[in-house]
Structures are given as C-alpha cells and as structure tokens.
PDB file of C-alpha atoms in Angstrom:
ATOM      1  CA  MET Z   1      64.121-126.470-121.285  1.00  0.00           C
ATOM      2  CA  LEU Z   2      60.825-128.323-120.780  1.00  0.00           C
ATOM      3  CA  LYS Z   3      60.046-126.681-117.448  1.00  0.00           C
ATOM      4  CA  THR Z   4      56.861-124.651-117.157  1.00  0.00           C
ATOM      5  CA  PRO Z   5      57.369-121.692-114.800  1.00  0.00           C
ATOM      6  CA  ALA Z   6      55.055-118.729-115.053  1.00  0.00           C
ATOM      7  CA  PRO Z   7      56.224-116.057-117.482  1.00  0.00           C
ATOM      8  CA  PRO Z   8      57.716-112.888-116.009  1.00  0.00           C
ATOM      9  CA  SER Z   9      55.199-110.222-115.026  1.00  0.00           C
ATOM     10  CA  SER Z  10      56.810-107.584-117.233  1.00  0.00           C
ATOM     11  CA  ALA Z  11      58.042-107.508-120.797  1.00  0.00           C
ATOM     12  CA  GLU Z  12      61.301-105.863-119.754  1.00  0.00           C
ATOM     13  CA  THR Z  13      64.071-106.559-122.269  1.00  0.00           C
ATOM     14  CA  GLY Z  14      67.117-104.532-121.274  1.00  0.00           C
ATOM     15  CA  ALA Z  15      70.399-105.987-120.020  1.00  0.00           C
ATOM     16  CA  HIS Z  16      69.512-104.878-116.474  1.00  0.00           C
ATOM     17  CA  GLY Z  17      66.454-107.195-116.671  1.00  0.00           C
ATOM     18  CA  LEU Z  18      68.427-110.225-117.816  1.00  0.00           C
ATOM     19  CA  ASP Z  19      67.891-113.085-115.410  1.00  0.00           C
ATOM     20  CA  SER Z  20      67.140-116.791-115.671  1.00  0.00           C
ATOM     21  CA  VAL Z  21      63.347-116.295-115.678  1.00  0.00           C
ATOM     22  CA  LEU Z  22      63.519-113.788-118.525  1.00  0.00           C
ATOM     23  CA  PHE Z  23      65.955-116.028-120.416  1.00  0.00           C
ATOM     24  CA  ARG Z  24      63.640-119.052-120.071  1.00  0.00           C
ATOM     25  CA  GLU Z  25      60.671-116.947-121.209  1.00  0.00           C
ATOM     26  CA  GLY Z  26      62.622-115.793-124.253  1.00  0.00           C
ATOM     27  CA  MET Z  27      63.717-119.347-125.080  1.00  0.00           C
ATOM     28  CA  SER Z  28      60.119-120.574-124.720  1.00  0.00           C
ATOM     29  CA  ARG Z  29      59.327-118.520-127.801  1.00  0.00           C
ATOM     30  CA  VAL Z  30      61.871-120.441-129.899  1.00  0.00           C
ATOM     31  CA  ALA Z  31      60.354-123.524-131.524  1.00  0.00           C
ATOM     32  CA  ALA Z  32      62.522-126.609-131.024  1.00  0.00           C
ATOM     33  CA  ALA Z  33      62.322-130.233-132.091  1.00  0.00           C
ATOM     34  CA  VAL Z  34      61.631-132.665-129.240  1.00  0.00           C
ATOM     35  CA  HIS Z  35      63.989-135.613-128.718  1.00  0.00           C
ATOM     36  CA  VAL Z  36      64.290-138.530-126.358  1.00  0.00           C
ATOM     37  CA  VAL Z  37      67.957-139.213-125.628  1.00  0.00           C
ATOM     38  CA  THR Z  38      68.649-142.760-124.423  1.00  0.00           C
ATOM     39  CA  THR Z  39      71.602-144.774-123.179  1.00  0.00           C
ATOM     40  CA  ASP Z  40      72.363-148.309-122.083  1.00  0.00           C
ATOM     41  CA  GLY Z  41      75.464-150.093-120.886  1.00  0.00           C
ATOM     42  CA  PRO Z  42      77.300-150.981-117.670  1.00  0.00           C
ATOM     43  CA  SER Z  43      75.724-148.012-115.836  1.00  0.00           C
ATOM     44  CA  GLY Z  44      72.220-149.001-116.870  1.00  0.00           C
ATOM     45  CA  LEU Z  45      69.299-148.010-119.010  1.00  0.00           C
ATOM     46  CA  ALA Z  46      68.323-144.322-118.878  1.00  0.00           C
ATOM     47  CA  GLY Z  47      66.789-141.558-120.958  1.00  0.00           C
ATOM     48  CA  PHE Z  48      65.536-137.981-120.942  1.00  0.00           C
ATOM     49  CA  THR Z  49      63.586-135.537-123.101  1.00  0.00           C
ATOM     50  CA  ALA Z  50      65.654-132.780-124.695  1.00  0.00           C
ATOM     51  CA  THR Z  51      65.170-129.822-126.990  1.00  0.00           C
ATOM     52  CA  ALA Z  52      68.808-128.694-126.761  1.00  0.00           C
ATOM     53  CA  VAL Z  53      70.158-130.861-129.597  1.00  0.00           C
ATOM     54  CA  THR Z  54      72.017-129.614-132.657  1.00  0.00           C
ATOM     55  CA  PRO Z  55      74.318-130.942-135.376  1.00  0.00           C
ATOM     56  CA  VAL Z  56      78.010-130.132-135.003  1.00  0.00           C
ATOM     57  CA  THR Z  57      79.651-131.336-138.236  1.00  0.00           C
ATOM     58  CA  ASP Z  58      79.062-133.860-141.024  1.00  0.00           C
ATOM     59  CA  LYS Z  59      82.703-135.084-141.225  1.00  0.00           C
ATOM     60  CA  PRO Z  60      82.808-136.833-138.901  1.00  0.00           C
ATOM     61  CA  ALA Z  61      79.045-136.808-138.410  1.00  0.00           C
ATOM     62  CA  SER Z  62      78.394-135.540-134.879  1.00  0.00           C
ATOM     63  CA  LEU Z  63      75.837-133.774-132.766  1.00  0.00           C
ATOM     64  CA  LEU Z  64      75.580-131.913-129.488  1.00  0.00           C
ATOM     65  CA  VAL Z  65      73.167-132.508-126.602  1.00  0.00           C
ATOM     66  CA  CYS Z  66      72.779-130.413-123.464  1.00  0.00           C
ATOM     67  CA  VAL Z  67      71.447-131.858-120.204  1.00  0.00           C
ATOM     68  CA  ASN Z  68      71.333-130.582-116.635  1.00  0.00           C
ATOM     69  CA  THR Z  69      74.217-131.854-114.523  1.00  0.00           C
ATOM     70  CA  THR Z  70      71.792-132.967-111.790  1.00  0.00           C
ATOM     71  CA  ALA Z  71      69.892-135.339-114.105  1.00  0.00           C
ATOM     72  CA  ARG Z  72      70.365-139.009-113.176  1.00  0.00           C
ATOM     73  CA  SER Z  73      70.170-139.952-116.854  1.00  0.00           C
ATOM     74  CA  ALA Z  74      73.102-137.655-117.639  1.00  0.00           C
ATOM     75  CA  GLN Z  75      75.340-139.568-115.250  1.00  0.00           C
ATOM     76  CA  ALA Z  76      74.379-142.895-116.866  1.00  0.00           C
ATOM     77  CA  LEU Z  77      75.006-141.496-120.362  1.00  0.00           C
ATOM     78  CA  LEU Z  78      78.457-140.225-119.430  1.00  0.00           C
ATOM     79  CA  ALA Z  79      79.408-143.505-117.746  1.00  0.00           C
ATOM     80  CA  ASN Z  80      78.022-145.686-120.575  1.00  0.00           C
ATOM     81  CA  GLY Z  81      79.791-143.635-123.244  1.00  0.00           C
ATOM     82  CA  VAL Z  82      76.983-144.173-125.773  1.00  0.00           C
ATOM     83  CA  PHE Z  83      73.627-142.555-126.494  1.00  0.00           C
ATOM     84  CA  CYS Z  84      70.883-142.400-129.105  1.00  0.00           C
ATOM     85  CA  VAL Z  85      69.060-139.201-130.047  1.00  0.00           C
ATOM     86  CA  ASN Z  86      65.518-140.089-131.126  1.00  0.00           C
ATOM     87  CA  VAL Z  87      63.653-137.300-132.953  1.00  0.00           C
ATOM     88  CA  LEU Z  88      59.982-137.539-131.959  1.00  0.00           C
ATOM     89  CA  ASN Z  89      57.058-137.474-134.359  1.00  0.00           C
ATOM     90  CA  GLY Z  90      53.929-135.422-133.706  1.00  0.00           C
ATOM     91  CA  SER Z  91      52.085-138.325-132.063  1.00  0.00           C
ATOM     92  CA  ASP Z  92      54.824-139.017-129.476  1.00  0.00           C
ATOM     93  CA  GLN Z  93      53.807-136.302-126.983  1.00  0.00           C
ATOM     94  CA  ALA Z  94      52.938-138.816-124.229  1.00  0.00           C
ATOM     95  CA  LEU Z  95      56.387-140.400-124.597  1.00  0.00           C
ATOM     96  CA  ALA Z  96      58.036-136.964-124.387  1.00  0.00           C
ATOM     97  CA  ASP Z  97      56.217-136.400-121.091  1.00  0.00           C
ATOM     98  CA  VAL Z  98      57.316-139.803-119.750  1.00  0.00           C
ATOM     99  CA  PHE Z  99      60.997-139.053-120.397  1.00  0.00           C
ATOM    100  CA  ALA Z 100      60.614-135.462-119.145  1.00  0.00           C
ATOM    101  CA  GLY Z 101      59.620-136.831-115.738  1.00  0.00           C
ATOM    102  CA  ARG Z 102      56.007-135.650-115.994  1.00  0.00           C
ATOM    103  CA  THR Z 103      54.620-139.082-115.070  1.00  0.00           C
ATOM    104  CA  ASP Z 104      55.167-141.559-112.246  1.00  0.00           C
ATOM    105  CA  LEU Z 105      57.494-143.685-114.390  1.00  0.00           C
ATOM    106  CA  GLN Z 106      61.164-143.374-113.464  1.00  0.00           C
ATOM    107  CA  GLY Z 107      64.435-144.917-114.642  1.00  0.00           C
ATOM    108  CA  PRO Z 108      64.216-148.112-116.730  1.00  0.00           C
ATOM    109  CA  ALA Z 109      60.411-148.259-116.206  1.00  0.00           C
ATOM    110  CA  ARG Z 110      60.124-145.414-118.736  1.00  0.00           C
ATOM    111  CA  PHE Z 111      61.092-147.898-121.451  1.00  0.00           C
ATOM    112  CA  THR Z 112      57.830-149.807-120.916  1.00  0.00           C
ATOM    113  CA  LYS Z 113      56.334-147.062-123.101  1.00  0.00           C
ATOM    114  CA  GLY Z 114      57.185-147.059-126.804  1.00  0.00           C
ATOM    115  CA  GLU Z 115      58.799-149.710-128.995  1.00  0.00           C
ATOM    116  CA  TRP Z 116      62.565-149.952-128.684  1.00  0.00           C
ATOM    117  CA  ALA Z 117      65.336-151.588-130.705  1.00  0.00           C
ATOM    118  CA  LYS Z 118      69.125-151.404-130.551  1.00  0.00           C
ATOM    119  CA  LEU Z 119      71.452-150.071-133.209  1.00  0.00           C
ATOM    120  CA  VAL Z 120      75.270-150.252-133.296  1.00  0.00           C
ATOM    121  CA  THR Z 121      76.074-148.877-129.814  1.00  0.00           C
ATOM    122  CA  GLY Z 122      73.323-150.690-127.940  1.00  0.00           C
ATOM    123  CA  ALA Z 123      71.563-147.477-126.878  1.00  0.00           C
ATOM    124  CA  PRO Z 124      67.769-147.768-127.335  1.00  0.00           C
ATOM    125  CA  ALA Z 125      66.370-146.506-130.647  1.00  0.00           C
ATOM    126  CA  LEU Z 126      62.673-145.603-130.735  1.00  0.00           C
ATOM    127  CA  ALA Z 127      60.771-147.436-133.487  1.00  0.00           C
ATOM    128  CA  THR Z 128      58.409-144.482-134.083  1.00  0.00           C
ATOM    129  CA  SER Z 129      61.117-141.797-134.241  1.00  0.00           C
ATOM    130  CA  LEU Z 130      61.531-139.736-137.386  1.00  0.00           C
ATOM    131  CA  VAL Z 131      65.241-140.501-137.152  1.00  0.00           C
ATOM    132  CA  SER Z 132      67.518-142.067-134.562  1.00  0.00           C
ATOM    133  CA  PHE Z 133      71.140-140.939-134.290  1.00  0.00           C
ATOM    134  CA  ASP Z 134      73.173-143.641-132.538  1.00  0.00           C
ATOM    135  CA  CYS Z 135      76.264-142.011-130.987  1.00  0.00           C
ATOM    136  CA  ARG Z 136      79.492-142.688-129.157  1.00  0.00           C
ATOM    137  CA  LEU Z 137      80.493-140.087-126.607  1.00  0.00           C
ATOM    138  CA  GLU Z 138      83.256-137.925-128.062  1.00  0.00           C
ATOM    139  CA  ASP Z 139      83.475-135.070-125.555  1.00  0.00           C
ATOM    140  CA  ALA Z 140      81.614-133.706-122.546  1.00  0.00           C
ATOM    141  CA  ARG Z 141      82.100-130.465-120.672  1.00  0.00           C
ATOM    142  CA  VAL Z 142      80.304-128.779-117.837  1.00  0.00           C
ATOM    143  CA  VAL Z 143      79.118-125.281-118.722  1.00  0.00           C
ATOM    144  CA  ALA Z 144      77.407-123.633-115.749  1.00  0.00           C
ATOM    145  CA  THR Z 145      74.464-125.929-114.888  1.00  0.00           C
ATOM    146  CA  HIS Z 146      74.642-128.266-117.895  1.00  0.00           C
ATOM    147  CA  HIS Z 147      76.733-130.950-119.510  1.00  0.00           C
ATOM    148  CA  VAL Z 148      77.452-130.104-123.137  1.00  0.00           C
ATOM    149  CA  ILE Z 149      77.847-133.526-124.732  1.00  0.00           C
ATOM    150  CA  ILE Z 150      79.201-134.202-128.214  1.00  0.00           C
ATOM    151  CA  GLY Z 151      78.661-137.561-129.823  1.00  0.00           C
ATOM    152  CA  GLU Z 152      80.122-139.016-132.980  1.00  0.00           C
ATOM    153  CA  ILE Z 153      77.346-140.722-134.912  1.00  0.00           C
ATOM    154  CA  ALA Z 154      77.938-144.467-135.340  1.00  0.00           C
ATOM    155  CA  SER Z 155      74.688-145.212-137.201  1.00  0.00           C
ATOM    156  CA  ILE Z 156      71.450-143.598-138.320  1.00  0.00           C
ATOM    157  CA  ARG Z 157      68.012-145.171-138.636  1.00  0.00           C
ATOM    158  CA  LEU Z 158      65.495-143.234-140.713  1.00  0.00           C
ATOM    159  CA  GLY Z 159      61.857-143.622-139.664  1.00  0.00           C
ATOM    160  CA  GLU Z 160      58.628-142.804-141.429  1.00  0.00           C
ATOM    161  CA  THR Z 161      58.133-139.332-142.866  1.00  0.00           C
ATOM    162  CA  LYS Z 162      55.595-137.775-140.489  1.00  0.00           C
ATOM    163  CA  PRO Z 163      55.062-134.388-138.832  1.00  0.00           C
ATOM    164  CA  ALA Z 164      57.641-133.588-136.142  1.00  0.00           C
ATOM    165  CA  LEU Z 165      56.906-132.893-132.484  1.00  0.00           C
ATOM    166  CA  VAL Z 166      58.063-129.381-131.567  1.00  0.00           C
ATOM    167  CA  TYR Z 167      57.943-127.402-128.335  1.00  0.00           C
ATOM    168  CA  GLN Z 168      57.161-123.689-128.219  1.00  0.00           C
ATOM    169  CA  ARG Z 169      55.597-121.407-125.584  1.00  0.00           C
ATOM    170  CA  ARG Z 170      55.659-124.365-123.171  1.00  0.00           C
ATOM    171  CA  LEU Z 171      53.329-126.392-125.400  1.00  0.00           C
ATOM    172  CA  TYR Z 172      53.761-129.244-127.865  1.00  0.00           C
ATOM    173  CA  HIS Z 173      52.864-128.737-131.524  1.00  0.00           C
ATOM    174  CA  SER Z 174      52.967-130.937-134.605  1.00  0.00           C
ATOM    175  CA  LEU Z 175      54.825-129.473-137.559  1.00  0.00           C
TER     176      LEU Z 175
END
C-alpha cells in the first residue's frame, strides 16, 4: 500500500464509484505501522516494506502479512518458509524507502543499509526495530492480487521504546 498515485478527482463515495483508485485513496487515510519483512534461506536474502501486517492469535502466537504476488521478495519468502517482521521506529524512514523499492538498491544489496542480526529462523532481524517477530511460514493463500501469509512466531526480540514509524495520506509520520 506504499504506492503514491494521485488521489481521485472527486470525493464520490457510493458503491457505483468503488474502484481500485478510490479504495487506495480511502486506505491512504488509515494510519498504519510500517514494517520491513525479511527472509533468508535456500532461495536467498530478500525483504520488502509492508503496512498490511496484523496479529492473528496469541496461542499459538501468529501474524498475517500481505504482499503483492508479483513481488520478487514474496517468492523468496514462500520458498524459504521463514520470515521476520521488523516494526520500524520513527527514524527508520530511509530504510522503509529502501525496502519499498524507492532507491536504486535491489535484492540483497538492500541489506547494506541498517544493522542486521539473525534470530531463531535465520531471517534478518533489524537491530533498530521496535520489535522483531521471527516467523515460520504456516499458511499462504492467493487472494486476488496478493499473497496472504500467516506465520507462527518462533521468537520475538524487543527493541528500544521509541516512537513508531506510521504511514498515512502517503506520508511517513512518527507516533
């Protein structure tokens, strides 16, 4: 959801006006935490920026991530079977842009930015994250244009208590 198309020219809100542009404009008004989702394993090192992350249940501890089916990082995550959801702090905006593809860095070169460690699964955990959820792939389904991925949390690393990086109205904010 980190794309930046121009908002629709009208404020039309009826069902007859429902289209992808109007939907994206509506979702841009919802504040969301910014995450970098990473993976590593036989299919390689990869990562992407995501706002579509939510907890599923606490027993077993699990969360859900959505990513476009065309994303190269999604294919690596599915093949590796592990991933880490890193919740960004307010000063990690440049890193969010790197993993959102807004810079020239691609693939494993993105990991030259930030400090990385490994937790239980081997997926990269960001040292500056507010929290890192280290997950094993539990389920993945294609829903329209996106993979809906559920991971069972294998370990959690709590970072410093700092303001969170959030995304709203196509801009970053610290909260």
